[in-house]
Coordinates of C-alpha atoms in Angstrom, one line a residue:
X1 CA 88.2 -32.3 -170.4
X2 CA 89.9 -35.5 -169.5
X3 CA 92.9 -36.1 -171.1
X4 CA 94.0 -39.7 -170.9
X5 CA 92.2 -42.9 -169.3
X6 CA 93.2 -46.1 -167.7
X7 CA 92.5 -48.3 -170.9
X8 CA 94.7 -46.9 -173.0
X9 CA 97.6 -46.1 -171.4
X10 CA 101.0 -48.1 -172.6
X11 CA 104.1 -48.4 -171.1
X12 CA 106.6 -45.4 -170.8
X13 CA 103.9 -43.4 -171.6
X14 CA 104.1 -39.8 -169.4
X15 CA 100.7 -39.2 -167.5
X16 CA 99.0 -35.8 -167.1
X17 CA 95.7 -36.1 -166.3
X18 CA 92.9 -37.0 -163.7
X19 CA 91.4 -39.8 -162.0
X20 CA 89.0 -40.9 -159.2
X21 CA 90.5 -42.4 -155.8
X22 CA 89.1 -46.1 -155.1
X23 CA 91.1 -46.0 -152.3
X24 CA 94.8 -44.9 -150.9
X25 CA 97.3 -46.5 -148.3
X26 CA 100.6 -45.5 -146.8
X27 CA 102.6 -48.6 -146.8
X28 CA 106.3 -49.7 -145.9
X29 CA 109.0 -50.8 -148.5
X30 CA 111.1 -53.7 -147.2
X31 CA 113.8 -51.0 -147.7
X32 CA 111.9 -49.3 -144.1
X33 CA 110.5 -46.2 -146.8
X34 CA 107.1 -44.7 -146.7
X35 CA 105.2 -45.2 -150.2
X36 CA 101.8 -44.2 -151.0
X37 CA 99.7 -46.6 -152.7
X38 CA 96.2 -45.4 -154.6
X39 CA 94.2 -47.1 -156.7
X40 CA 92.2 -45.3 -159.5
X41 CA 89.5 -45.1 -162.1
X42 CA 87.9 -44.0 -164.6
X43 CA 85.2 -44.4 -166.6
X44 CA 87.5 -47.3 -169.1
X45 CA 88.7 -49.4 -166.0
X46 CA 91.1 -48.9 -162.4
X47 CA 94.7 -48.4 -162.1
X48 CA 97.5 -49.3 -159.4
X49 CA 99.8 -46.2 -158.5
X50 CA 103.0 -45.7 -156.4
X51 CA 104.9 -42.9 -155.2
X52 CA 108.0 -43.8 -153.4
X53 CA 109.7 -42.0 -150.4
X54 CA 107.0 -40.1 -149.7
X55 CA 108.1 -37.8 -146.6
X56 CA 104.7 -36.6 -145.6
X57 CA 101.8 -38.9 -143.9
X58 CA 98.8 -36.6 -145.3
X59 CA 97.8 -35.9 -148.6
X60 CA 94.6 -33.1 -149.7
X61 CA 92.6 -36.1 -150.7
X62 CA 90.4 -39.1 -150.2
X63 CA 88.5 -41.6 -151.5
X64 CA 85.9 -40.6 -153.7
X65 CA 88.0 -37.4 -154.5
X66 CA 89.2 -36.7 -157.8
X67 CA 92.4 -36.0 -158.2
X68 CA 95.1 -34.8 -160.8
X69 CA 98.2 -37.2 -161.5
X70 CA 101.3 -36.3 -162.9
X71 CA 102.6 -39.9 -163.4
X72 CA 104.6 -42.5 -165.6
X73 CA 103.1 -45.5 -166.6
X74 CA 105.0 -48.9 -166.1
X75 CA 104.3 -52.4 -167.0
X76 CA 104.8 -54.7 -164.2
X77 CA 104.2 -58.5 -164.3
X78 CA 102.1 -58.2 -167.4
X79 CA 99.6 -55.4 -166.1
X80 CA 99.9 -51.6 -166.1
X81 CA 100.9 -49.2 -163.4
X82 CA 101.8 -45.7 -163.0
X83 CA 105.2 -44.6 -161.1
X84 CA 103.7 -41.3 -159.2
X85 CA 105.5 -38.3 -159.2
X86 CA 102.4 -35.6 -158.2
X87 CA 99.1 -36.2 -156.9
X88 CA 96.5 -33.7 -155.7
X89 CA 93.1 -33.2 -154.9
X90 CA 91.4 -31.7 -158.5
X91 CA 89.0 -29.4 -157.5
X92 CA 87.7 -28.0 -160.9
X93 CA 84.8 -29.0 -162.0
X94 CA 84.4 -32.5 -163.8
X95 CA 82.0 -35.1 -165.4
X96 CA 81.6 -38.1 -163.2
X97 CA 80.5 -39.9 -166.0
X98 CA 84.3 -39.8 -167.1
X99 CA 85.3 -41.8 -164.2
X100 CA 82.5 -44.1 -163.4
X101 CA 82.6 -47.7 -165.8
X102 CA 78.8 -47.7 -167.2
X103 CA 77.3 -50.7 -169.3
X104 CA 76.8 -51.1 -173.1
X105 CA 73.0 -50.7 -172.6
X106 CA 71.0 -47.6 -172.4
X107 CA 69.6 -48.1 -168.6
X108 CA 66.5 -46.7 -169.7
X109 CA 66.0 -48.9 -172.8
X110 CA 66.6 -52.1 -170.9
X111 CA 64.5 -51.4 -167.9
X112 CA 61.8 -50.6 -170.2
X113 CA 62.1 -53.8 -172.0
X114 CA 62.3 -55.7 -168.5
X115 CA 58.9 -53.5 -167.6
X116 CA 57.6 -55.0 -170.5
X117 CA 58.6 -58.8 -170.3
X118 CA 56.8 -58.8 -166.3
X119 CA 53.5 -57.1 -167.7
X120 CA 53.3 -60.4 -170.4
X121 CA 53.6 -62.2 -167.3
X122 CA 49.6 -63.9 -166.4
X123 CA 47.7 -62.4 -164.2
X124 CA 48.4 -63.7 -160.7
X125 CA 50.5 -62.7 -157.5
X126 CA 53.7 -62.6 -158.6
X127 CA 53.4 -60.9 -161.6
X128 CA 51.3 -58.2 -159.0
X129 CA 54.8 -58.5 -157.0
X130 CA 57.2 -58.1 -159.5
X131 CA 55.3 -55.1 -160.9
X132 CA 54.7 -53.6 -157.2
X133 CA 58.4 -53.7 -156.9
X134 CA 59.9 -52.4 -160.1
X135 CA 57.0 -49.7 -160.6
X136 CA 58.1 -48.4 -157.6
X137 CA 60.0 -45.4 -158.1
X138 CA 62.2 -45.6 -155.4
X139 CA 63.8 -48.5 -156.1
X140 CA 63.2 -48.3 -159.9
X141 CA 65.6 -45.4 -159.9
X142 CA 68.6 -46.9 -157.8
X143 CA 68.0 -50.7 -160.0
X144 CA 68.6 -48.9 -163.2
X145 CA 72.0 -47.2 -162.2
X146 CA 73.4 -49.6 -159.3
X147 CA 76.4 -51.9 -160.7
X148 CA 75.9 -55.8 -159.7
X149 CA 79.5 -55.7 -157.6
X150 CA 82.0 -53.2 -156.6
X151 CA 84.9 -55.4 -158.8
X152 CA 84.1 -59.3 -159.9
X153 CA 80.9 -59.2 -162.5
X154 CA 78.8 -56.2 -163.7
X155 CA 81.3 -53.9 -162.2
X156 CA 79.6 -50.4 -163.8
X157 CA 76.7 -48.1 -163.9
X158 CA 73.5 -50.1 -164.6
X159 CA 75.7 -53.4 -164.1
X160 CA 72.7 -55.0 -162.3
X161 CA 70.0 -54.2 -164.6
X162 CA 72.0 -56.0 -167.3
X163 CA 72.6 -58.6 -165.5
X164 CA 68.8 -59.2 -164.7
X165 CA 68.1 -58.6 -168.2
X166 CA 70.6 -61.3 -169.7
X167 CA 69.7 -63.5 -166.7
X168 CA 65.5 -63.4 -167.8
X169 CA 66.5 -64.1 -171.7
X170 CA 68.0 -67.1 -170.7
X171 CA 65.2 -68.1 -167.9
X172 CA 62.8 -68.2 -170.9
X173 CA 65.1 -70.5 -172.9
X174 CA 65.6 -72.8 -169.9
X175 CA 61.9 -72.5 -169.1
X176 CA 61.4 -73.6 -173.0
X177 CA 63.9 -76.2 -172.6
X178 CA 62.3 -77.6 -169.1
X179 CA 58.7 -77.5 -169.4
X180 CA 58.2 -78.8 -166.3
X181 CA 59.6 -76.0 -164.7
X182 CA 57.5 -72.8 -163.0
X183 CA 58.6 -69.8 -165.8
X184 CA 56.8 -67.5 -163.7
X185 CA 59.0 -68.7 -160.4
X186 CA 61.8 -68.6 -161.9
X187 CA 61.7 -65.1 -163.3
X188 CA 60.3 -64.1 -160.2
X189 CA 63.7 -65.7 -158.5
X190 CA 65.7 -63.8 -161.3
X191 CA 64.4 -60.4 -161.2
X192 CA 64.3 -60.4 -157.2
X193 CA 67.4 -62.5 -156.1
X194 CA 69.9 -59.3 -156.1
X195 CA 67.4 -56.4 -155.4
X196 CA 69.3 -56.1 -152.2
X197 CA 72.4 -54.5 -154.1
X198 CA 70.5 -51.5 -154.1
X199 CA 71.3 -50.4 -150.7
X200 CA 74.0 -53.0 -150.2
X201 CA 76.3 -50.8 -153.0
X202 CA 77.1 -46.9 -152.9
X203 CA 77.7 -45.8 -156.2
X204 CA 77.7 -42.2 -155.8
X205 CA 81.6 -42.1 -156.4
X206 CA 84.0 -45.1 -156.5
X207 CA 82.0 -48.0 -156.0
X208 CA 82.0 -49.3 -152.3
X209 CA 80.0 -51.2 -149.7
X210 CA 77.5 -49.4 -147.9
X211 CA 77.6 -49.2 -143.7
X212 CA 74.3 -51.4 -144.2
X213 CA 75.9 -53.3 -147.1
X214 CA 78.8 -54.6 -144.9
X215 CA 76.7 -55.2 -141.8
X216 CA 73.8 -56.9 -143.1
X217 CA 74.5 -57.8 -147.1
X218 CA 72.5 -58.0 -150.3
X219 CA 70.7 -61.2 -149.4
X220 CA 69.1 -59.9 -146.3
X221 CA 68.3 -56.5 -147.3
X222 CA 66.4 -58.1 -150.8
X223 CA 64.2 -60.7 -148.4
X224 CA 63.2 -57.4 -146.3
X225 CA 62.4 -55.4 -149.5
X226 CA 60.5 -58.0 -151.0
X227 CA 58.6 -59.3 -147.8
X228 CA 57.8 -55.6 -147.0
X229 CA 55.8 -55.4 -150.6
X230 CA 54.5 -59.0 -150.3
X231 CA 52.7 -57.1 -147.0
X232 CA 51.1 -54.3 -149.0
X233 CA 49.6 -57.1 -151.4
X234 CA 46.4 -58.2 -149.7
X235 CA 46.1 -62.1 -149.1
X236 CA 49.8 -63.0 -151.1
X237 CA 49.9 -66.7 -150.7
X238 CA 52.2 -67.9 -147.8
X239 CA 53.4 -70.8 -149.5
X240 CA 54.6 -68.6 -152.9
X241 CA 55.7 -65.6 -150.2
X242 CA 58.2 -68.6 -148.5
X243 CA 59.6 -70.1 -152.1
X244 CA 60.3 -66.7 -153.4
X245 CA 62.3 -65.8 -150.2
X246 CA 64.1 -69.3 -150.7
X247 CA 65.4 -68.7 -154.1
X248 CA 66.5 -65.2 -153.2
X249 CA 68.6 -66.8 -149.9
X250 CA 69.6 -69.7 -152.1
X251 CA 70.7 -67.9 -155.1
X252 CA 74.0 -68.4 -153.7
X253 CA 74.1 -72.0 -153.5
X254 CA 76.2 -72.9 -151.2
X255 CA 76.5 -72.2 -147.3
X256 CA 80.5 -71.3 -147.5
X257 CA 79.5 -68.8 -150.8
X258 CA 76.9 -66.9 -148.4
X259 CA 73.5 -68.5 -148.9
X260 CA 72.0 -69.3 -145.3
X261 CA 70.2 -71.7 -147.8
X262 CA 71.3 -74.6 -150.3
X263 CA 68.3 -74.5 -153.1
X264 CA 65.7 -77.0 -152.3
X265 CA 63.7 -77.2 -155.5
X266 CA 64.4 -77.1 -159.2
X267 CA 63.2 -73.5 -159.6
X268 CA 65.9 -72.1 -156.8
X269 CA 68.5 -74.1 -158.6
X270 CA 68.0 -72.9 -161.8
X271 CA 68.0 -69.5 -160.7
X272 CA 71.1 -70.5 -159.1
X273 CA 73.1 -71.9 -161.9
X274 CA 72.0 -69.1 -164.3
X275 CA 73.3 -66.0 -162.0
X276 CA 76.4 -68.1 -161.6
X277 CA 76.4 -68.7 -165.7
X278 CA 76.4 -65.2 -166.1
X279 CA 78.2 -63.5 -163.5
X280 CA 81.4 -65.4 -164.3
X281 CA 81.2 -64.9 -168.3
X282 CA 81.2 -61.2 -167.7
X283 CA 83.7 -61.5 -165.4
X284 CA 85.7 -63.3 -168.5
X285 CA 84.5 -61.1 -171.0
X286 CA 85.7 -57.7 -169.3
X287 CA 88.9 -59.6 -168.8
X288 CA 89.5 -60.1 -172.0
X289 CA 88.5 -56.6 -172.9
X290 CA 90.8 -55.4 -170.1
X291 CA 94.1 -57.3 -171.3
X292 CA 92.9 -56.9 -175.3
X293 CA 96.3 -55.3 -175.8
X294 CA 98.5 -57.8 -174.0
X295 CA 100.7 -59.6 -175.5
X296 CA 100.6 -63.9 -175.2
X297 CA 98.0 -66.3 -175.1
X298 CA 96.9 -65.5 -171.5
X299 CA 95.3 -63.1 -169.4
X300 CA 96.5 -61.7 -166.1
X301 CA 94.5 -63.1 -162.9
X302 CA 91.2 -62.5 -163.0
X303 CA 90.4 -62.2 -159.3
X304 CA 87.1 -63.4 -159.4
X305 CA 87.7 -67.1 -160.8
X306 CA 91.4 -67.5 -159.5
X307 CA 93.0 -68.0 -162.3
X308 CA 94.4 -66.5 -165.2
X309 CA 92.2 -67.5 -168.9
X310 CA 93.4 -68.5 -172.2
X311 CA 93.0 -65.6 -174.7
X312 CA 90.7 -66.4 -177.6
X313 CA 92.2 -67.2 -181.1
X314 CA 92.1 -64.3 -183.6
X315 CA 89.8 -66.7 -185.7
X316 CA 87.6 -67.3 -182.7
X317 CA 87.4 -63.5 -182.1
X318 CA 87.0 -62.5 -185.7
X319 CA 83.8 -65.0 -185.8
X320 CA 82.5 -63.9 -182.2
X321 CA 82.0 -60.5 -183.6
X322 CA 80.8 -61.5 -187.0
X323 CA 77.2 -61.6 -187.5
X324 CA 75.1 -64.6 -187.4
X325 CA 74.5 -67.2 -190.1
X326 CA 72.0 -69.6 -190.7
X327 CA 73.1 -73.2 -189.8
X328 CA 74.0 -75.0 -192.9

């Protein structure tokens, strides 16, 4: 059993216990010493680690290896480290479920709800699409455990589903809202635009890029999964097969954030705007979670938005996680 995790650690605190490599680094001290550097995880979040003057250049692990620390945890510049004095490779058997972040939604629960919202969906080619692809068990089972990113948003087991879940929810409201606008293409934009993380991510161990990931991305593997279905549908409509493709190369929205594509009609935009909506209010919200203990009004750097965020009130908190009341 685990005995300690990342989360809860506080400062002085003596370390005994195990943890799952991200990734490790030999590096040079301006004093001209050898340190090792290793980032880990566990199921509650990732940790920095140092041991200085090392004297050996190999260690009995890697990446994706568990290991067992024998540590002291420091606080430096407002976030937690540990001071290494013993790492090795942990060989015992362990649950991986201890050291990989999952979501706050049962995967199955959610994917079944999402199954459910595309069947209400009129008859018609996409929702023959949408249905071809997520009733396809081979990519039904990677979509309901792969995370949306390795770090900035939806970091953890089934990250992506819940993002696709949260991002449909609000495509209805913003379909109620805009009645003008093509529901249908827009969930269609929603569901589809990140299918490419399947492959682009390997979440077997620590989270990573994939070989394919880093040579051909998420954008162009989810056209290529979604154009290869569109081919087993018999007479799908060229001019829907070349807007759905759109929103998915667009969903980015802007050349220098990836997107070969700016979006080019209201549905590609709105499925723009809400991924970006969402992606960055998780990335604040598992910020918050991650510096609930530290002390001042602001957060450490949240690498995905630049910039460190002011801490809610306690009254804000306190009536965040209250439960609703009527308008008065």
């Amino acid at each position: 059993m685990k005995e300690s995790f990342a989360a809860d650690l506080k400062p002085g605190q003596a370390v005994h216990t195990t943890f799952l490599v991200q990734s490790k680094e030999l590096k040079k001290a301006r004093t001209g010493s050898t340190y090792l550097e290793v980032r880990l995880q566990d199921s509650s979040g990732a940790i920095l680690g140092r041991m200085w003057e090392v004297d050996r250049e190999e260690f009995d692990f890697e990446p994706n290896d568990l290991v067992r620390v024998k540590a002291q945890a420091e606080e430096y510049q407002g976030v937690i480290q540990l001071r290494v004095r013993a790492i090795a490779r942990h060989r015992a058997d362990a649950d991986l479920r201890d050291y990989l972040p999952r979501g706050r939604r049962d995967p199955e629960a959610a994917f079944a709800w999402l199954l459910e919202r595309l069947r209400r969906m009129p008859e018609g080619p996409i929702r023959q699409l949408l249905l071809a692809v997520m009733e396809d068990e081979g990519i039904s089972s990677r979509f309901k455990l792969a995370p949306a990113a390795v770090l900035y948003h939806h970091a953890y087991l089934g990250g992506l589903l819940e993002h696709v879940c949260s991002l449909v929810e609000l495509a209805d409201r913003v379909a109620d809202h805009y009645p003008e606008l093509n529901r249908d293409l827009v969930v269609a934009g929603i569901a589809l635009h990140d299918l490419g993380k399947i492959e682009e991510l390997s979440y077997q161990g620590a989270f990573h890029y994939s070989t394919r990931g880093q040579l051909v991305g998420h954008i162009a593997i989810a056209v290529d999964l979604v154009r290869d279905k569109m081919k087993e549908l018999p007479g799908f409509p060229a001019e829907l097969r070349d807007r759905i493709e759109h929103m998915i190369l667009a969903h980015h929205g802007k050349l220098e954030f990836g997107s070969p594509r700016e979006p080019m009609f209201p549905e590609a935009l709105v499925v723009h705007y809400l991924d970006d909506l969402d992606s960055k209010l998780e990335s604040m919200r598992a910020q918050y979670a991650a510096d609930r203990g530290r002390p001042g009004d602001w957060t450490t750097r949240n690498r995905a938005l630049g910039r460190e965020l002011l801490k809610p009130g306690a009254a804000a908190e306190a009536a965040a996680e209250a439960p609703g009341k009527p308008a008065e």
